[in-house]
Amino acid sequence: MMNCREEKNKRSAPNLAVDIAGIHLRNPVMPASGTFGYGEEYATYLDLEGIGAIITKGLSLKPKAGNPTPRIAETISGMLNAIGLQNVGVDAFIKYKLPFLREINTPVIVNFFGNTLEEYGEVAERLSDIPEVAGVELNISCPNVKKGGIVFGTDPRAASEVVALVRKNISKPLIVKLTPNVTDITVTARAVEDAGADAISCINTLTGMAVDVRTRRPRLANTTGGLSGPAIRPIAVRMVHQVAQAVKIPVIGVGGIMRAMDALEFLIVGATAVQVGTANFVDPGAMAGIVAGIEEFCIEEGISDVRELIGSLEV
Amino acid sequence: MKNYKTMVLSNQEISPGYHRMRILAPGFDEISRPGQFVMFRVQMSLPPLLRRPFGIFRTGFLPPDCDGLPPKEYLELLYKVVGRGTGIMSDLHEGDRVEVLGPLGKGFDTGNPGEEKILVGGGIGLVPLFSLALELTKTSKVRLLMGGRTRDDILAVTEFERLGVETYVSTDDGSLGEEGMVTQVLQRKLDKYPHAAVYACGPLPMLRAVHDICAPRGTSLQVSLEALMACGVGACLGCVVKGRGHSEENPQLLCTCKEGPVFRAEQLDWSNLEKEPDYCEGCAS
Ligand SMILES: Cc1cc2nc3c(=O)[nH]c(=O)nc-3n(C[C@H](O)[C@H](O)[C@H](O)COP(=O)(O)OP(=O)(O)OC[C@H]3O[C@@H](n4cnc5c(N)ncnc54)[C@H](O)[C@@H]3O)c2cc1C
Ligand SMILES: Cc1cc2nc3c(=O)[nH]c(=O)nc-3n(C[C@H](O)[C@H](O)[C@H](O)COP(=O)(O)O)c2cc1C
Ligand code: FES
């Protein structure tokens, strides 16, 4: 028997932990790839052991220089970026960035990509025996240089092929990150589920463009870039809703999350966890605030386990 | 570095389009170095979404109030209104809530005591040079060469002079000081003080001209660069500049926010520094 006080304490500390493809997260909040560096950049501002997981900047086989500057442009309630996937390369990551992450008691999920099918396979292989890597997130929103630059993630067959290859090369939990720049995202979602993905994260950025009217030049050196931030949230919520209904594997919601209320929207439409991107730039403590806000919401609503919220949408 | 959730102490226009803002920042002086910067959150609601980077003009203490509380420590910015963010900033008043992330980046190397120092500032580029001068004048002879378009762009000269800095002003239109480029003055000063170390902050064309003067002479040069920034902490990779020896295969990209904003001239690939285009005001959201 519990006395009243214990009963109350129990009620006031809801369970926030969730599982994604066998990765145990202490809460459903993690950074979105490319907005959190390799973790250490934010260590002075945020308790890295207070978030569910750490997701790295997207890695490739070789170091990558990325695009010329300007690479960023603010737009209404959002930002365009064309960083061009600049990264240190998978080997330098393992050698120089992983030792810092090893000391942190939070699962590390490595985001990666390739310019060719073979490159995807090779990066997966290099990550496969690294014990500190809890899981990988496959970014299929990049152009396939061998196939004339068609984006892997916009062609269900190419998406399925790359996921199957990576699946063969790595036994760790495999999350596939979908691009929203398609007509029907559920088609890609089903294709990657069938090819062996353990979870799906969506959405990556929406392709956009902004022009300086006086110089008549694009505001990004790359002409186009990916839109992120609050401007894309309603689209992301809609897509997560669709994907969660289309597949059986867990979905991670990403896109424009600034506050706990935004994260809750994604859980309610069916996401098991969320990723926070652009908000980290605005407030480096954003994720801590979102975790606290989710907990507070559960207490106020009398919810003892955050998992009760997942897919609880009333229609 | 930390995120100060704090408030404005004062905010005044000091020359047409230029403002000075003091922000309550306890303990800031202790941890900041000349040449570092802050990411300033203009307002708690949107827009603008992203923070804006600003140099640290100075830190200090307000004279004690009669309330018997210890004197308030402040951080002072000096900024030019160029767009939406700085426009909103110029409307802030005492007591308004703001957030300041900092101090960020690498500051100036203050060099050897006793060595001659020449500071070269263009327009708003004088900001980090003032906190540098506060430090350098303790041990060195400091000269400031200050350039601007018109007399309205020449700021805080008397404050430099009060520190004992010898100042030389030039304007493009001759409305104050010598007519012409600040770099002409630099040539003459380096002829006279060939062992001086040079510190420069201003528009990229000015920095390039300063570099072209210093490099053949072997003069020590540190420059403070600007870049568009989203995070300010090395996470987004929006603010990179090409370092010496950069190539596609062996990228040498330096984050202006983390490895800069102050660089030694020899760290940079001067032939490939990309100038941020001048957007028209109001185009940026
Ligand atoms: C390290 C660093 C230190 C700086 N210190 C100062 C300072 O002490 N005082 C000061 O007045 N300004 C400083 N700047 C420039 C300042 O950040 C910009 O003027 C400001 O971000 C413009 O914001 P906005 O919203 O008003 O302009 P927007 O509406 O965003 O843009 C209007 C104009 O400002 C330019 N601009 C926008 N962002 C930047 C940027 N990050 N750097 C340069 N130009 C930009 C745009 O190209 C455009 O021409 C500094 C910049 C950096 C990177
Ligand atoms: C500057 C920047 C860099 C990014 N880099 C990557 C990346 O390397 N790999 C990736 O899968 N997504 C990348 N993204 C996309 C984000 O992970 C995220 O999907 C997107 O920004 C939407 O979330 P948000 O609105 O919360 O930012 C990047 C986004 C931004 C803003
Ligand atoms: S501003 Fe984000 S890396 Fe420099």
XYZ file of C-alpha atoms and ligand atoms in Angstrom:
688
model
C 0.000 0.000 0.000
C 1.208 3.466 -0.811
C 0.487 6.330 1.481
C -0.894 9.565 0.121
C 2.481 11.244 -0.098
C 4.035 8.443 -2.092
C 1.021 8.380 -4.325
C 1.464 12.079 -4.992
C 5.196 11.753 -5.679
C 4.513 8.989 -8.099
C 1.987 11.116 -9.878
C 4.319 14.077 -9.999
C 7.116 12.188 -11.763
C 5.685 10.773 -14.979
C 7.710 8.325 -17.034
C 9.336 10.142 -19.936
C 11.447 7.261 -21.236
C 10.774 5.798 -24.673
C 12.399 3.126 -26.824
C 13.314 3.611 -30.466
C 14.341 0.431 -32.228
C 15.952 -0.879 -29.066
C 17.679 2.385 -28.142
C 16.532 3.387 -24.673
C 15.973 7.156 -24.417
C 15.525 8.748 -20.978
C 13.112 11.173 -22.612
C 11.836 11.662 -26.160
C 13.894 14.796 -26.955
C 17.074 14.832 -29.042
C 18.853 17.281 -31.348
C 18.334 17.229 -35.122
C 21.417 16.394 -37.137
C 23.487 19.357 -38.266
C 22.173 21.732 -35.640
C 24.138 20.373 -32.703
C 27.630 19.855 -34.155
C 29.221 16.812 -32.583
C 27.702 17.466 -29.160
C 30.614 19.227 -27.502
C 29.690 22.608 -29.019
C 26.688 22.781 -26.678
C 28.135 21.060 -23.621
C 28.596 24.326 -21.710
C 24.986 25.413 -22.244
C 23.025 22.226 -21.807
C 23.297 19.083 -19.702
C 23.952 16.449 -22.362
C 22.765 13.832 -19.886
C 19.372 15.523 -19.674
C 18.346 14.757 -23.263
C 17.244 11.473 -24.811
C 20.062 11.029 -27.327
C 22.768 12.951 -29.161
C 22.617 13.013 -32.963
C 25.742 14.088 -34.805
C 26.252 16.241 -37.861
C 25.899 14.141 -41.025
C 29.102 12.235 -41.800
C 30.469 11.029 -45.106
C 33.272 8.681 -46.063
C 35.742 11.503 -46.751
C 35.839 14.978 -45.197
C 33.549 17.302 -47.131
C 34.054 21.040 -47.734
C 30.421 21.911 -48.321
C 29.115 24.940 -50.210
C 30.452 28.473 -50.632
C 29.089 31.256 -48.419
C 26.603 32.795 -47.839
C 25.214 29.518 -46.562
C 22.386 30.817 -44.419
C 19.576 33.309 -44.807
C 16.845 34.129 -42.359
C 13.319 34.151 -43.765
C 9.951 34.682 -42.130
C 9.812 32.358 -39.093
C 12.540 30.194 -40.494
C 15.923 29.976 -42.091
C 17.348 28.636 -45.308
C 20.606 26.747 -45.167
C 22.887 25.387 -47.824
C 25.784 24.192 -45.709
C 26.376 21.425 -48.219
C 26.949 18.733 -45.604
C 30.399 19.974 -44.575
C 31.812 17.414 -42.138
C 35.074 15.970 -40.853
C 34.524 12.528 -42.383
C 33.741 9.297 -40.591
C 37.334 8.404 -39.658
C 38.133 11.794 -38.117
C 34.814 11.615 -36.275
C 35.752 8.295 -34.715
C 39.237 9.510 -33.856
C 38.629 13.068 -32.654
C 34.952 13.588 -31.852
C 33.836 10.279 -30.387
C 36.196 10.304 -27.362
C 34.298 13.299 -25.968
C 30.931 11.608 -26.513
C 32.176 8.384 -24.897
C 32.252 10.131 -21.523
C 28.612 11.221 -21.745
C 25.983 8.842 -20.462
C 23.547 9.409 -23.344
C 23.083 7.260 -26.460
C 24.935 8.565 -29.524
C 23.197 8.272 -32.880
C 25.412 8.939 -35.883
C 23.821 10.590 -38.900
C 25.519 9.796 -42.219
C 25.161 9.973 -45.982
C 26.973 9.049 -49.172
C 27.419 10.461 -52.645
C 27.057 7.001 -54.144
C 25.417 3.786 -53.054
C 28.836 2.268 -52.331
C 29.774 5.180 -50.088
C 26.647 4.703 -47.976
C 27.579 1.062 -47.586
C 31.158 1.810 -46.659
C 30.312 4.397 -43.981
C 27.828 1.951 -42.453
C 30.522 -0.677 -42.333
C 32.974 1.616 -40.544
C 30.388 2.461 -37.909
C 29.233 -1.105 -37.430
C 31.788 -2.186 -34.828
C 32.068 1.047 -32.883
C 30.583 0.214 -29.471
C 29.865 3.859 -28.542
C 27.504 4.240 -31.494
C 24.042 3.292 -30.219
C 22.437 3.577 -33.619
C 22.658 5.299 -36.968
C 20.445 7.724 -38.829
C 20.605 7.473 -42.580
C 20.172 10.746 -44.440
C 18.780 9.891 -47.874
C 18.153 13.517 -48.870
C 21.329 13.790 -50.917
C 21.875 13.613 -54.649
C 23.330 10.397 -56.050
C 26.331 11.649 -58.020
C 26.509 8.460 -60.075
C 22.876 8.606 -61.132
C 23.020 12.162 -62.434
C 22.240 13.741 -59.091
C 18.757 12.365 -58.466
C 18.113 12.483 -54.767
C 18.074 8.997 -53.177
C 15.152 9.909 -50.975
C 12.889 11.155 -53.755
C 12.941 7.877 -55.664
C 11.375 5.021 -53.669
C 13.422 2.434 -55.553
C 16.744 4.205 -54.873
C 15.708 4.730 -51.252
C 14.904 1.095 -50.823
C 18.187 0.053 -52.444
C 20.321 2.239 -50.170
C 18.477 1.149 -47.028
C 18.817 -2.516 -47.937
C 22.559 -2.146 -48.497
C 23.106 -0.296 -45.211
C 20.919 -2.847 -43.426
C 23.233 -5.591 -44.700
C 26.335 -3.776 -43.456
C 25.241 -2.807 -39.969
C 23.292 -4.590 -37.271
C 22.811 -1.496 -35.104
C 19.410 0.190 -34.896
C 18.825 1.926 -38.223
C 16.786 5.120 -38.450
C 16.046 6.467 -41.923
C 15.484 10.196 -42.287
C 13.014 11.140 -44.980
C 12.935 14.185 -47.186
C 9.640 16.069 -47.451
C 10.404 17.100 -51.032
C 8.191 14.387 -52.522
C 4.586 14.144 -53.615
C 3.608 11.389 -51.202
C 5.895 10.765 -48.254
C 4.096 7.566 -47.272
C 5.429 5.875 -50.421
C 9.052 6.424 -49.347
C 8.147 5.569 -45.768
C 6.765 2.160 -46.771
C 9.680 1.528 -49.105
C 12.281 2.072 -46.378
C 10.286 0.051 -43.855
C 10.165 -2.863 -46.280
C 13.903 -2.507 -46.944
C 14.672 -3.023 -43.260
C 14.588 0.348 -41.474
C 13.968 0.109 -37.709
C 12.592 3.635 -37.412
C 11.878 6.714 -39.504
C 12.656 10.325 -38.760
C 10.930 13.073 -40.683
C 11.159 15.679 -41.918
C 14.406 16.970 -43.315
C 14.358 20.542 -44.662
C 12.029 21.720 -47.439
C 13.787 23.093 -50.495
C 13.375 26.832 -50.713
C 14.844 29.989 -52.158
C 15.111 33.668 -51.340
C 16.186 36.552 -53.560
C 17.685 39.913 -52.788
C 15.499 42.133 -54.941
C 17.979 44.973 -55.220
C 20.937 42.933 -56.416
C 18.595 40.341 -57.980
C 20.858 37.631 -56.650
C 19.834 34.582 -54.652
C 20.560 35.117 -50.971
C 22.406 31.800 -50.802
C 25.532 31.156 -52.863
C 24.010 27.762 -53.703
C 20.842 29.502 -55.037
C 18.507 27.114 -53.190
C 18.625 25.775 -49.655
C 16.704 23.866 -47.030
C 14.014 25.636 -45.046
C 13.793 24.872 -41.332
C 12.300 26.446 -38.225
C 8.736 27.243 -37.110
C 7.682 28.019 -40.698
C 7.756 24.295 -41.588
C 6.098 22.895 -38.464
C 2.549 22.438 -39.781
C 3.921 20.576 -42.804
C 6.089 18.393 -40.586
C 3.172 17.605 -38.268
C 1.032 16.622 -41.234
C 3.735 14.382 -42.676
C 4.504 12.678 -39.355
C 0.770 12.037 -38.983
C 0.647 10.420 -42.431
C 3.814 8.368 -41.961
C 2.822 7.130 -38.501
C -0.370 5.737 -40.011
C 1.423 4.194 -42.975
C 4.132 2.209 -41.166
C 4.475 0.011 -38.073
C 7.999 1.108 -37.091
C 8.440 4.077 -34.721
C 8.536 7.602 -36.144
C 10.647 10.505 -34.852
C 9.073 13.910 -35.504
C 11.260 16.795 -36.703
C 10.468 20.267 -37.957
C 10.118 23.655 -36.330
C 9.908 22.524 -32.728
C 10.629 25.512 -30.487
C 8.723 24.683 -27.284
C 7.231 21.746 -25.401
C 3.784 22.402 -26.902
C 5.237 21.934 -30.383
C 6.880 18.643 -29.382
C 3.585 17.423 -27.928
C 1.830 18.002 -31.244
C 4.220 15.531 -32.862
C 3.749 12.915 -30.128
C -0.004 13.189 -30.365
C -0.018 12.638 -34.136
C 2.075 9.517 -33.674
C 5.760 10.321 -33.124
C 7.544 8.260 -30.465
C 10.215 10.929 -30.041
C 11.174 14.317 -31.458
C 14.227 16.128 -32.750
C 14.937 19.789 -32.149
C 16.973 21.659 -34.776
C 16.888 25.377 -35.480
C 15.624 26.101 -31.955
C 19.087 25.216 -30.610
C 20.483 28.256 -32.428
C 17.872 30.557 -30.956
C 18.242 29.196 -27.438
C 21.028 26.740 -26.637
C 19.026 25.581 -23.630
C 15.906 24.908 -25.733
C 15.917 21.118 -25.364
C 16.141 21.274 -21.568
C 13.122 23.584 -21.570
C 11.214 21.232 -23.870
C 11.910 18.203 -21.642
C 10.780 20.164 -18.577
C 7.696 21.402 -20.417
C 6.668 17.890 -21.501
C 7.037 16.676 -17.925
C 5.003 19.586 -16.610
C 2.285 18.954 -19.193
C 2.053 15.290 -18.156
C 1.711 16.277 -14.504
C -0.965 18.864 -15.258
C -2.913 16.443 -17.431
C -2.517 13.547 -14.995
C -0.533 11.480 -17.493
C 1.753 8.982 -15.772
C 3.605 7.836 -18.878
C 4.509 9.983 -21.867
C 3.898 6.965 -24.123
C 0.180 7.387 -23.461
C 0.363 10.493 -25.642
C 1.839 8.799 -28.694
C -0.750 8.648 -31.440
C -3.482 9.826 -29.084
C -4.950 12.185 -31.682
C -8.730 12.484 -31.469
C -10.331 12.666 -34.877
C 30.294 31.468 -21.738
C 26.708 31.358 -20.793
C 23.293 32.556 -21.819
C 22.535 35.661 -19.786
C 18.802 36.164 -19.357
C 19.025 39.791 -18.484
C 17.805 43.315 -19.196
C 18.682 46.548 -20.899
C 20.148 49.252 -18.640
C 20.263 52.002 -21.258
C 20.052 52.425 -25.017
C 20.936 55.692 -26.737
C 21.476 57.011 -30.235
C 24.955 58.550 -30.330
C 25.254 59.512 -34.000
C 22.649 59.214 -36.767
C 21.885 55.468 -37.027
C 24.357 54.409 -34.333
C 23.312 53.329 -30.856
C 24.971 52.302 -27.627
C 23.300 49.783 -25.385
C 24.254 48.809 -21.884
C 23.078 45.413 -20.672
C 23.215 44.059 -17.139
C 25.841 41.282 -17.166
C 27.200 40.273 -13.763
C 30.546 38.485 -13.975
C 30.948 39.147 -17.697
C 34.134 41.196 -17.448
C 35.881 38.386 -15.591
C 35.429 35.915 -18.444
C 35.601 38.057 -21.585
C 38.621 39.043 -23.664
C 38.991 41.886 -26.160
C 37.768 40.797 -29.599
C 35.180 38.311 -28.392
C 31.516 38.777 -29.243
C 27.992 37.926 -28.104
C 24.874 36.526 -29.771
C 22.067 38.891 -28.883
C 18.435 37.796 -28.791
C 16.588 40.843 -29.933
C 13.218 39.903 -28.498
C 11.574 36.865 -26.940
C 8.907 36.621 -29.638
C 9.488 36.147 -33.351
C 10.619 37.582 -35.713
C 13.545 37.821 -36.015
C 14.142 34.169 -35.348
C 17.906 34.055 -35.077
C 20.190 35.897 -32.705
C 22.442 38.617 -34.052
C 26.198 38.786 -33.426
C 27.737 41.910 -31.867
C 31.212 42.818 -30.726
C 31.892 43.803 -27.143
C 32.555 47.539 -26.985
C 33.402 47.455 -23.296
C 32.426 46.134 -19.914
C 32.209 48.237 -16.763
C 30.356 49.102 -13.589
C 27.611 51.670 -13.176
C 28.247 54.150 -10.380
C 26.643 52.715 -7.214
C 22.994 53.662 -6.647
C 21.927 55.156 -3.374
C 20.091 51.858 -2.747
C 23.255 50.511 -1.075
C 23.418 47.553 -3.477
C 26.777 46.736 -5.087
C 27.460 48.557 -8.376
C 25.880 46.943 -11.426
C 28.192 45.332 -13.957
C 27.312 46.031 -17.565
C 28.256 44.940 -21.050
C 28.136 47.655 -23.678
C 27.330 47.200 -27.361
C 27.700 49.807 -30.056
C 25.641 49.016 -33.113
C 24.500 50.402 -36.409
C 20.888 50.061 -37.483
C 20.978 48.155 -40.791
C 17.886 45.957 -40.832
C 15.049 44.420 -38.925
C 16.934 43.074 -35.919
C 18.970 46.182 -35.251
C 15.852 48.268 -35.933
C 13.960 46.484 -33.152
C 17.009 46.790 -30.902
C 17.057 50.538 -31.317
C 13.540 50.672 -29.810
C 14.468 48.817 -26.623
C 14.306 50.655 -23.311
C 15.669 50.347 -19.813
C 14.232 47.249 -18.150
C 13.380 45.399 -21.382
C 14.244 41.696 -21.249
C 16.963 40.446 -23.568
C 19.237 37.412 -23.798
C 22.947 37.523 -24.429
C 24.992 34.440 -25.221
C 28.680 34.910 -24.613
C 31.435 35.776 -24.529
C 32.049 33.796 -27.720
C 34.958 33.130 -30.045
C 38.642 33.862 -29.854
C 39.766 37.382 -29.057
C 42.909 39.323 -29.924
C 46.354 38.226 -28.896
C 47.577 41.300 -27.019
C 51.197 40.710 -28.038
C 54.279 41.903 -26.201
C 54.184 44.734 -23.679
C 56.020 47.832 -24.836
C 55.629 46.986 -28.536
C 54.098 49.719 -30.740
C 50.460 48.923 -31.580
C 48.451 50.299 -34.493
C 44.692 49.763 -34.579
C 42.879 50.211 -37.895
C 39.114 50.614 -37.728
C 36.547 51.093 -40.460
C 33.099 52.314 -39.400
C 31.449 49.988 -36.892
C 34.708 47.983 -36.890
C 35.934 50.190 -34.075
C 33.846 48.196 -31.581
C 36.260 45.385 -30.675
C 39.191 47.793 -31.026
C 37.927 49.801 -28.076
C 37.975 46.897 -25.636
C 41.366 46.010 -27.110
C 42.657 49.554 -26.544
C 41.529 49.406 -22.911
C 43.863 46.444 -22.486
C 46.774 47.498 -24.716
C 47.138 51.011 -23.314
C 48.134 49.490 -19.974
C 51.505 48.442 -21.412
C 51.958 49.816 -24.933
C 51.883 52.912 -27.066
C 48.678 52.672 -29.095
C 47.702 54.555 -32.263
C 44.261 54.364 -33.851
C 43.637 54.968 -37.530
C 39.932 55.397 -37.936
C 38.121 55.564 -41.263
C 34.515 56.089 -42.283
C 32.333 57.359 -45.102
C 31.395 60.631 -43.429
C 31.866 62.304 -40.065
C 28.732 60.519 -38.801
C 30.562 57.199 -39.151
C 33.444 58.244 -36.934
C 32.547 57.208 -33.405
C 33.950 57.270 -29.894
C 37.208 58.964 -30.920
C 37.329 61.096 -27.796
C 36.986 57.961 -25.683
C 40.020 56.441 -27.356
C 41.873 59.707 -26.784
C 40.979 59.660 -23.118
C 42.783 56.313 -22.865
C 45.884 58.004 -24.252
C 45.466 56.585 -27.764
C 46.855 58.808 -30.536
C 44.064 58.974 -33.135
C 44.110 59.745 -36.855
C 40.793 60.151 -38.612
C 40.080 59.919 -42.317
C 36.761 60.096 -44.156
C 35.869 59.332 -47.766
C 34.279 62.770 -48.186
C 36.742 64.706 -46.059
C 33.999 65.848 -43.668
C 36.242 64.946 -40.745
C 40.018 64.475 -40.588
C 41.972 63.638 -43.700
C 40.125 62.970 -46.970
C 40.755 59.472 -48.313
C 41.433 55.970 -47.209
C 42.568 54.885 -43.816
C 45.156 52.686 -45.538
C 47.083 55.723 -46.802
C 47.614 56.713 -43.197
C 48.666 53.159 -42.349
C 51.450 53.243 -44.993
C 52.893 56.396 -43.450
C 52.669 55.106 -39.889
C 54.357 51.832 -40.752
C 57.172 53.724 -42.493
C 57.676 55.549 -39.226
C 57.078 52.645 -36.816
C 58.164 49.592 -38.811
C 58.007 47.210 -35.859
C 54.434 48.003 -34.857
C 51.863 45.205 -34.601
C 48.626 45.913 -36.475
C 45.064 45.045 -35.419
C 42.215 45.686 -37.868
C 38.428 45.451 -37.976
C 36.165 46.800 -40.685
C 34.738 45.981 -44.107
C 36.482 43.187 -46.024
C 37.918 45.461 -48.771
C 39.577 47.535 -46.057
C 40.952 44.427 -44.346
C 42.303 43.197 -47.650
C 44.041 46.525 -48.281
C 45.530 46.429 -44.781
C 46.727 42.878 -45.407
C 48.307 43.927 -48.723
C 50.277 46.603 -46.891
C 51.321 44.429 -43.945
C 52.164 41.155 -45.703
C 55.174 42.350 -47.795
C 56.618 44.123 -44.764
C 56.248 41.076 -42.565
C 54.158 43.139 -40.146
C 52.194 41.158 -37.554
C 48.482 41.521 -38.393
C 45.347 40.312 -36.654
C 41.951 40.925 -38.256
C 38.436 40.571 -36.907
C 35.993 39.222 -39.517
C 32.226 39.313 -39.877
C 30.047 36.524 -41.214
C 26.395 35.588 -41.257
C 25.847 33.480 -38.179
C 23.039 31.263 -36.939
C 24.437 29.578 -33.826
C 27.614 31.419 -32.798
C 29.083 28.300 -31.196
C 30.477 26.236 -34.087
C 27.455 23.985 -34.616
C 25.740 25.165 -37.810
C 28.809 25.757 -40.034
C 27.123 28.767 -41.580
C 29.964 31.178 -40.860
C 33.017 29.480 -42.335
C 35.937 31.203 -44.063
C 38.664 29.519 -46.078
C 41.886 28.956 -44.222
C 45.339 28.863 -45.763
C 45.892 25.736 -47.846
C 42.182 25.033 -48.287
C 41.170 22.640 -51.062
C 38.139 20.470 -51.828
C 40.053 17.322 -50.916
C 41.607 18.767 -47.792
C 39.094 21.334 -46.511
C 40.553 23.987 -44.228
C 37.424 25.830 -43.226
C 37.468 27.979 -40.130
C 34.358 28.926 -38.198
C 34.308 32.693 -37.797
C 32.326 32.222 -34.607
C 34.565 29.686 -32.926
C 38.051 29.859 -34.433
C 37.553 33.618 -34.994
C 36.249 36.253 -35.249
C 39.867 37.357 -34.746
C 42.355 35.622 -37.015
C 46.064 36.069 -37.606
C 46.368 37.224 -41.219
C 48.473 34.182 -42.091
C 45.675 31.778 -41.054
C 43.456 32.941 -43.925
C 43.357 32.233 -47.645
C 43.185 35.899 -48.708
C 42.741 35.186 -52.394
C 39.565 33.242 -51.669
C 37.833 35.133 -48.885
C 34.239 35.472 -49.954
C 32.574 38.739 -49.285
C 29.085 38.414 -47.934
C 26.885 40.230 -50.448
C 25.286 43.405 -49.195
C 21.626 42.587 -48.972
C 19.290 45.462 -49.288
C 17.828 46.570 -46.020
C 14.480 44.985 -45.398
C 15.115 42.029 -47.718
C 16.311 39.973 -44.799
C 13.215 39.176 -42.800
C 31.495 38.768 -34.894
C 30.595 39.896 -35.330
C 30.587 41.073 -34.616
C 29.746 42.122 -34.985
N 29.773 43.255 -34.244
C 28.964 44.281 -34.556
C 28.948 45.456 -33.763
O 29.669 45.556 -32.768
N 28.099 46.454 -34.105
C 27.282 46.355 -35.211
O 26.542 47.288 -35.476
N 27.271 45.263 -35.977
C 28.091 44.214 -35.684
N 28.067 43.070 -36.471
C 27.143 43.016 -37.601
C 25.738 42.706 -37.085
O 25.691 41.378 -36.608
C 24.689 42.878 -38.194
O 24.657 44.203 -38.588
C 23.309 42.464 -37.706
O 23.257 41.068 -37.538
C 22.237 42.894 -38.688
O 20.986 42.449 -38.187
P 19.625 43.043 -38.775
O 18.541 42.126 -38.393
O 19.478 44.457 -38.380
O 19.911 42.997 -40.304
P 19.232 42.048 -41.402
O 17.852 42.591 -41.656
O 19.386 40.626 -41.049
O 20.190 42.393 -42.605
C 20.415 43.733 -43.015
C 21.862 43.916 -43.411
O 22.784 43.482 -42.404
C 23.731 42.561 -42.925
N 24.023 41.528 -41.954
C 23.135 40.661 -41.404
N 23.740 39.834 -40.547
C 25.043 40.175 -40.554
C 26.189 39.681 -39.910
N 26.126 38.643 -39.066
N 27.365 40.270 -40.152
C 27.444 41.291 -41.006
N 26.405 41.821 -41.652
C 25.229 41.256 -41.447
C 23.059 41.980 -44.094
O 23.984 41.508 -45.055
C 22.282 43.152 -44.609
O 23.087 44.003 -45.368
C 28.898 42.005 -36.124
C 28.901 40.815 -36.855
C 29.732 39.776 -36.476
C 29.732 38.514 -37.251
C 22.196 24.372 -40.438
C 21.513 23.055 -40.630
C 22.266 21.908 -40.953
C 21.650 20.672 -41.128
N 22.409 19.568 -41.426
C 21.824 18.341 -41.549
C 22.601 17.149 -41.752
O 23.837 17.201 -41.818
N 21.956 15.956 -41.884
C 20.586 15.856 -41.791
O 20.054 14.760 -41.887
N 19.825 16.967 -41.555
C 20.407 18.199 -41.437
N 19.616 19.317 -41.179
C 18.153 19.178 -41.068
C 17.725 19.097 -39.618
O 18.277 17.959 -38.979
C 16.192 19.082 -39.478
O 15.692 17.955 -40.166
C 15.541 20.328 -40.040
O 16.316 21.467 -39.728
C 14.108 20.547 -39.526
O 14.067 20.723 -38.142
P 13.998 22.183 -37.414
O 12.920 22.947 -38.061
O 13.773 21.868 -35.974
O 15.349 22.822 -37.645
C 20.232 20.571 -40.999
C 19.490 21.715 -40.669
C 20.095 22.945 -40.478
C 19.261 24.140 -40.114
S 27.598 30.620 -36.567
Fe 27.106 28.531 -36.475
S 29.045 27.655 -36.823
Fe 29.530 29.739 -36.687
